[in-house]
CSV table of C-alpha atoms and ligand atoms in Angstrom, one decimal:
chain,number,residue,atom,x,y,z
A,1,MET,CA,0.0,0.0,0.0
A,2,THR,CA,2.8,2.4,1.0
A,3,ALA,CA,4.7,1.6,-2.2
A,4,ALA,CA,1.6,2.2,-4.4
A,5,LEU,CA,1.1,5.7,-2.8
A,6,THR,CA,4.8,6.6,-3.3
A,7,THR,CA,4.6,5.6,-7.0
A,8,SER,CA,1.4,7.7,-7.5
A,9,ALA,CA,3.0,10.8,-5.9
A,10,GLY,CA,6.1,10.5,-8.0
A,11,ALA,CA,4.0,10.3,-11.2
A,12,LEU,CA,2.0,13.4,-10.1
A,13,VAL,CA,5.1,15.4,-9.6
A,14,ARG,CA,6.6,14.4,-12.9
A,15,ARG,CA,3.4,15.3,-14.7
A,16,CYS,CA,3.3,18.8,-13.0
A,17,ALA,CA,6.9,19.4,-13.9
A,18,ARG,CA,6.2,18.4,-17.5
A,19,GLN,CA,3.2,20.8,-17.7
A,20,GLN,CA,5.2,23.8,-16.2
A,21,LEU,CA,8.3,23.3,-18.3
A,22,PRO,CA,7.2,25.4,-21.4
A,23,ALA,CA,6.2,28.4,-19.2
A,24,VAL,CA,9.5,28.3,-17.3
A,25,ARG,CA,11.4,28.1,-20.6
A,26,ALA,CA,9.4,31.1,-22.0
A,27,ALA,CA,10.1,33.2,-18.9
A,28,ALA,CA,13.8,32.5,-19.1
A,29,ALA,CA,13.9,33.4,-22.8
A,30,THR,CA,12.1,36.7,-22.1
A,31,ALA,CA,14.6,37.5,-19.4
A,32,ILE,CA,17.5,36.9,-21.7
A,33,GLN,CA,16.0,39.0,-24.4
A,34,GLN,CA,15.4,41.9,-22.0
A,35,ARG,CA,18.9,41.7,-20.7
A,36,SER,CA,20.5,41.7,-24.2
A,37,GLY,CA,18.1,44.2,-25.7
A,38,SER,CA,19.0,47.1,-23.3
A,39,SER,CA,21.6,48.3,-25.8
A,40,THR,CA,20.6,47.1,-29.2
A,41,ALA,CA,16.9,46.2,-29.1
A,42,THR,CA,14.4,48.1,-31.3
A,43,PHE,CA,11.0,49.4,-30.3
A,44,ASP,CA,7.7,50.1,-31.9
A,45,SER,CA,7.3,53.5,-33.6
A,46,PRO,CA,5.1,55.8,-31.5
A,47,PHE,CA,3.6,57.4,-34.7
A,48,LYS,CA,0.2,56.6,-35.8
A,49,GLY,CA,-0.2,54.3,-38.7
A,50,SER,CA,3.4,53.2,-38.5
A,51,GLY,CA,2.2,49.6,-38.4
A,52,ALA,CA,5.0,47.2,-37.7
A,53,THR,CA,7.8,49.8,-38.4
A,54,LYS,CA,10.6,49.4,-36.0
A,55,VAL,CA,12.8,52.3,-35.0
A,56,PRO,CA,16.4,51.4,-34.6
A,57,SER,CA,18.2,52.2,-31.4
A,58,PHE,CA,20.9,54.8,-31.6
A,59,SER,CA,22.2,54.3,-28.2
A,60,LYS,CA,25.6,53.2,-29.5
A,61,TYR,CA,26.1,56.7,-30.9
A,62,LYS,CA,25.5,58.4,-27.6
A,63,SER,CA,28.5,60.1,-26.0
A,64,SER,CA,30.1,57.8,-23.5
A,65,SER,CA,31.3,60.9,-21.4
A,66,GLY,CA,27.8,62.3,-20.7
A,67,GLU,CA,26.1,65.6,-21.6
A,68,THR,CA,28.3,68.1,-19.8
A,69,PRO,CA,31.4,68.0,-22.1
A,70,ASN,CA,29.1,68.3,-25.1
A,71,LYS,CA,27.4,71.4,-23.7
A,72,MET,CA,30.7,73.0,-22.9
A,73,VAL,CA,31.7,72.6,-26.6
A,74,GLN,CA,28.4,74.1,-27.7
A,75,TYR,CA,28.7,77.1,-25.4
A,76,PHE,CA,32.3,77.6,-26.5
A,77,MET,CA,31.3,77.6,-30.2
A,78,ALA,CA,28.4,79.9,-29.6
A,79,GLY,CA,30.5,82.3,-27.6
A,80,THR,CA,33.3,82.3,-30.2
A,81,LEU,CA,31.0,82.9,-33.1
A,82,GLY,CA,29.2,85.7,-31.1
A,83,ALA,CA,32.5,87.4,-30.4
A,84,ILE,CA,33.7,87.2,-34.1
A,85,SER,CA,30.3,88.6,-35.2
A,86,ALA,CA,30.5,91.5,-32.8
A,87,MET,CA,34.0,92.3,-33.9
A,88,GLY,CA,32.9,92.3,-37.6
A,89,ALA,CA,29.9,94.5,-36.8
A,90,LYS,CA,32.1,97.0,-34.9
A,91,ALA,CA,34.6,97.2,-37.8
A,92,THR,CA,31.8,97.8,-40.3
A,93,VAL,CA,30.2,100.5,-38.2
A,94,GLN,CA,33.6,102.1,-37.6
A,95,ASP,CA,34.4,102.1,-41.3
A,96,PHE,CA,31.0,103.6,-42.1
A,97,LEU,CA,31.4,106.5,-39.6
A,98,VAL,CA,35.0,107.2,-40.7
A,99,ASN,CA,33.7,107.4,-44.3
A,100,MET,CA,30.9,109.7,-43.4
A,101,SER,CA,32.9,112.1,-41.3
A,102,ALA,CA,34.5,115.2,-42.9
A,103,SER,CA,37.9,114.7,-44.4
A,104,ALA,CA,40.9,116.7,-43.2
A,105,ASP,CA,40.8,119.3,-46.0
A,106,VAL,CA,37.1,119.9,-45.4
A,107,LEU,CA,37.7,120.4,-41.7
A,108,ALA,CA,40.5,122.8,-42.5
A,109,GLN,CA,38.1,124.9,-44.5
A,110,ALA,CA,35.4,125.0,-41.9
A,111,LYS,CA,36.9,128.3,-40.6
A,112,VAL,CA,38.9,130.7,-42.6
A,113,GLU,CA,41.0,133.5,-41.0
A,114,ILE,CA,41.7,136.6,-43.1
A,115,ASP,CA,44.2,139.4,-42.5
A,116,LEU,CA,42.1,142.6,-42.9
A,117,ASN,CA,45.2,144.8,-43.3
A,118,SER,CA,45.6,143.2,-46.8
A,119,ILE,CA,42.3,144.7,-48.0
A,120,PRO,CA,42.5,148.4,-48.8
A,121,GLU,CA,39.6,150.7,-48.3
A,122,GLY,CA,37.2,150.7,-51.3
A,123,LYS,CA,38.3,147.3,-52.5
A,124,ASN,CA,36.7,143.8,-52.7
A,125,VAL,CA,38.3,140.5,-51.9
A,126,ILE,CA,36.8,137.2,-52.8
A,127,ILE,CA,37.8,134.1,-50.7
A,128,LYS,CA,36.7,130.5,-50.9
A,129,TRP,CA,35.0,129.2,-47.9
A,130,ARG,CA,33.3,125.7,-47.7
A,131,GLY,CA,33.4,125.6,-51.5
A,132,LYS,CA,31.6,129.0,-51.9
A,133,PRO,CA,32.8,132.4,-52.7
A,134,VAL,CA,32.7,135.0,-49.9
A,135,PHE,CA,32.8,138.7,-50.7
A,136,ILE,CA,34.7,141.0,-48.2
A,137,ARG,CA,34.2,144.7,-48.9
A,138,HIS,CA,36.2,147.3,-47.2
A,139,ARG,CA,33.6,150.1,-47.5
A,140,THR,CA,34.4,153.8,-47.7
A,141,GLN,CA,32.6,156.4,-45.5
A,142,ASP,CA,30.4,157.4,-48.5
A,143,GLU,CA,29.4,153.8,-49.1
A,144,ILE,CA,28.5,153.4,-45.4
A,145,GLN,CA,26.4,156.5,-45.5
A,146,GLU,CA,24.6,155.4,-48.6
A,147,ALA,CA,23.9,151.9,-47.2
A,148,GLU,CA,22.5,153.4,-43.9
A,149,ASN,CA,20.4,156.1,-45.6
A,150,THR,CA,18.6,153.7,-47.9
A,151,LYS,CA,14.8,153.4,-47.2
A,152,TRP,CA,15.1,149.6,-46.5
A,153,GLU,CA,11.4,149.2,-45.3
A,154,SER,CA,10.2,149.3,-48.9
A,155,LEU,CA,12.8,146.8,-50.3
A,156,ARG,CA,11.7,143.3,-51.4
A,157,ASP,CA,13.8,141.8,-48.6
A,158,PRO,CA,13.6,144.6,-46.0
A,159,GLN,CA,16.7,144.7,-43.8
A,160,PRO,CA,18.6,147.7,-42.4
A,161,ASP,CA,22.3,147.9,-43.1
A,162,SER,CA,23.0,147.6,-39.3
A,163,ASP,CA,21.6,144.1,-39.3
A,164,ARG,CA,24.0,143.0,-42.1
A,165,VAL,CA,27.3,144.2,-40.7
A,166,GLN,CA,29.1,143.9,-37.3
A,167,LYS,CA,31.5,146.8,-38.2
A,168,PRO,CA,30.1,149.3,-40.8
A,169,GLU,CA,33.4,149.4,-42.8
A,170,TRP,CA,33.4,145.6,-43.3
A,171,LEU,CA,30.7,144.1,-45.4
A,172,ILE,CA,31.0,140.3,-45.5
A,173,MET,CA,28.5,138.1,-47.4
A,174,LEU,CA,28.3,134.9,-49.6
A,175,GLY,CA,28.9,135.6,-53.3
A,176,VAL,CA,26.0,133.5,-54.4
A,177,CYS,CA,23.1,135.1,-56.3
A,178,THR,CA,19.8,134.4,-54.5
A,179,HIS,CA,18.0,133.9,-57.8
A,180,LEU,CA,19.7,130.8,-59.2
A,181,GLY,CA,23.2,130.7,-57.7
A,182,CYS,CA,25.5,132.6,-60.1
A,183,VAL,CA,28.4,134.6,-58.7
A,184,PRO,CA,27.6,138.4,-59.0
A,185,ILE,CA,30.2,140.9,-60.2
A,186,GLY,CA,31.5,143.5,-57.8
A,187,GLU,CA,31.4,147.3,-58.2
A,188,ALA,CA,28.7,146.9,-60.9
A,189,GLY,CA,25.0,147.3,-61.4
A,190,ASP,CA,22.6,150.3,-61.0
A,191,PHE,CA,23.2,150.6,-57.2
A,192,GLY,CA,26.9,150.6,-56.9
A,193,GLY,CA,27.1,147.2,-55.4
A,194,TRP,CA,27.0,143.9,-57.3
A,195,PHE,CA,25.4,142.8,-60.5
A,196,CYS,CA,24.5,139.2,-61.5
A,197,PRO,CA,24.9,138.9,-65.3
A,198,CYS,CA,22.9,135.6,-65.5
A,199,HIS,CA,19.5,137.2,-65.3
A,200,GLY,CA,20.2,140.8,-64.4
A,201,SER,CA,19.9,141.1,-60.6
A,202,HIS,CA,21.2,144.2,-58.9
A,203,TYR,CA,22.4,144.4,-55.3
A,204,ASP,CA,23.3,147.6,-53.5
A,205,ILE,CA,26.4,148.4,-51.4
A,206,SER,CA,24.8,146.5,-48.5
A,207,GLY,CA,24.2,143.4,-50.7
A,208,ARG,CA,20.4,143.9,-50.7
A,209,ALA,CA,18.4,142.9,-53.7
A,210,ARG,CA,17.2,146.0,-55.5
A,211,LYS,CA,16.3,145.0,-59.0
A,212,GLY,CA,15.9,141.9,-61.2
A,213,PRO,CA,14.7,138.5,-60.3
A,214,ALA,CA,16.7,137.9,-57.1
A,215,PRO,CA,14.2,137.5,-54.3
A,216,LEU,CA,16.5,137.9,-51.3
A,217,ASN,CA,19.5,139.8,-50.2
A,218,LEU,CA,22.9,138.2,-50.4
A,219,GLU,CA,23.4,135.9,-47.4
A,220,VAL,CA,25.6,137.0,-44.5
A,221,PRO,CA,27.6,134.1,-43.1
A,222,GLU,CA,28.8,133.6,-39.5
A,223,TYR,CA,31.9,135.5,-38.8
A,224,SER,CA,33.8,137.2,-35.9
A,225,PHE,CA,36.6,139.6,-35.3
A,226,PRO,CA,39.1,138.0,-32.9
A,227,THR,CA,41.3,141.0,-33.2
A,228,GLU,CA,41.1,144.4,-34.9
A,229,GLU,CA,43.1,143.2,-37.8
A,230,THR,CA,41.6,139.7,-38.5
A,231,VAL,CA,38.2,138.2,-39.2
A,232,ILE,CA,37.3,134.5,-38.9
A,233,ILE,CA,34.6,133.2,-41.2
A,234,GLY,CA,32.7,130.2,-40.0
B,1,FES,S1,21.3,133.7,-61.0
B,1,FES,FE1,21.6,135.8,-60.6
B,1,FES,S2,20.0,136.7,-61.6
B,1,FES,FE2,19.6,134.7,-62.0
């Protein structure tokens, strides 16, 4: 009886073992696959409609030294390129400003100093200032009287002689006709001042427009007398 029971129990154990063997084998295979697939396994595409598409693993291309060294290279490249770009922009702006600024010869002409002793009474001198002619007239007492006694209120560009000169004996003005820009001729015209031959404008001994198409008086530039003998124009 005991022997029969022992035989039956043994058979039962063997049958159970036989039934569980495939499941145990499958579990072992899955474990092996999971272990070996951590670096090379593929996985299903997350995109819709991809079906059975398998996306390969790129883990073997990952840097073995981690993210920090890569970021340092990126920061270095970005900083270097930024510095080079800033230097280029600075050089461009600098060149542009240098080109736009006045050249040395133009700056030298910004102000002109004239020795008044070289201009005798009753004479004109023409100088070039900023590319334009400037008339300097050393007026006589008669010319000063005539300029001051003119009824300026009725002129087309009304202006008293005292507004056009700092010293009555020195009349200084641009030699550019206010009609279309010709250079008038001195000691000519109907009023003893200047005459523009281009279209026949007449200016008096104060440079005021008196006749012809010129609409305005000859322009008076900025000037000053640093000493009794010199004038600076500009
Ligand atoms: S430009 Fe002098 S009159 Fe016309």
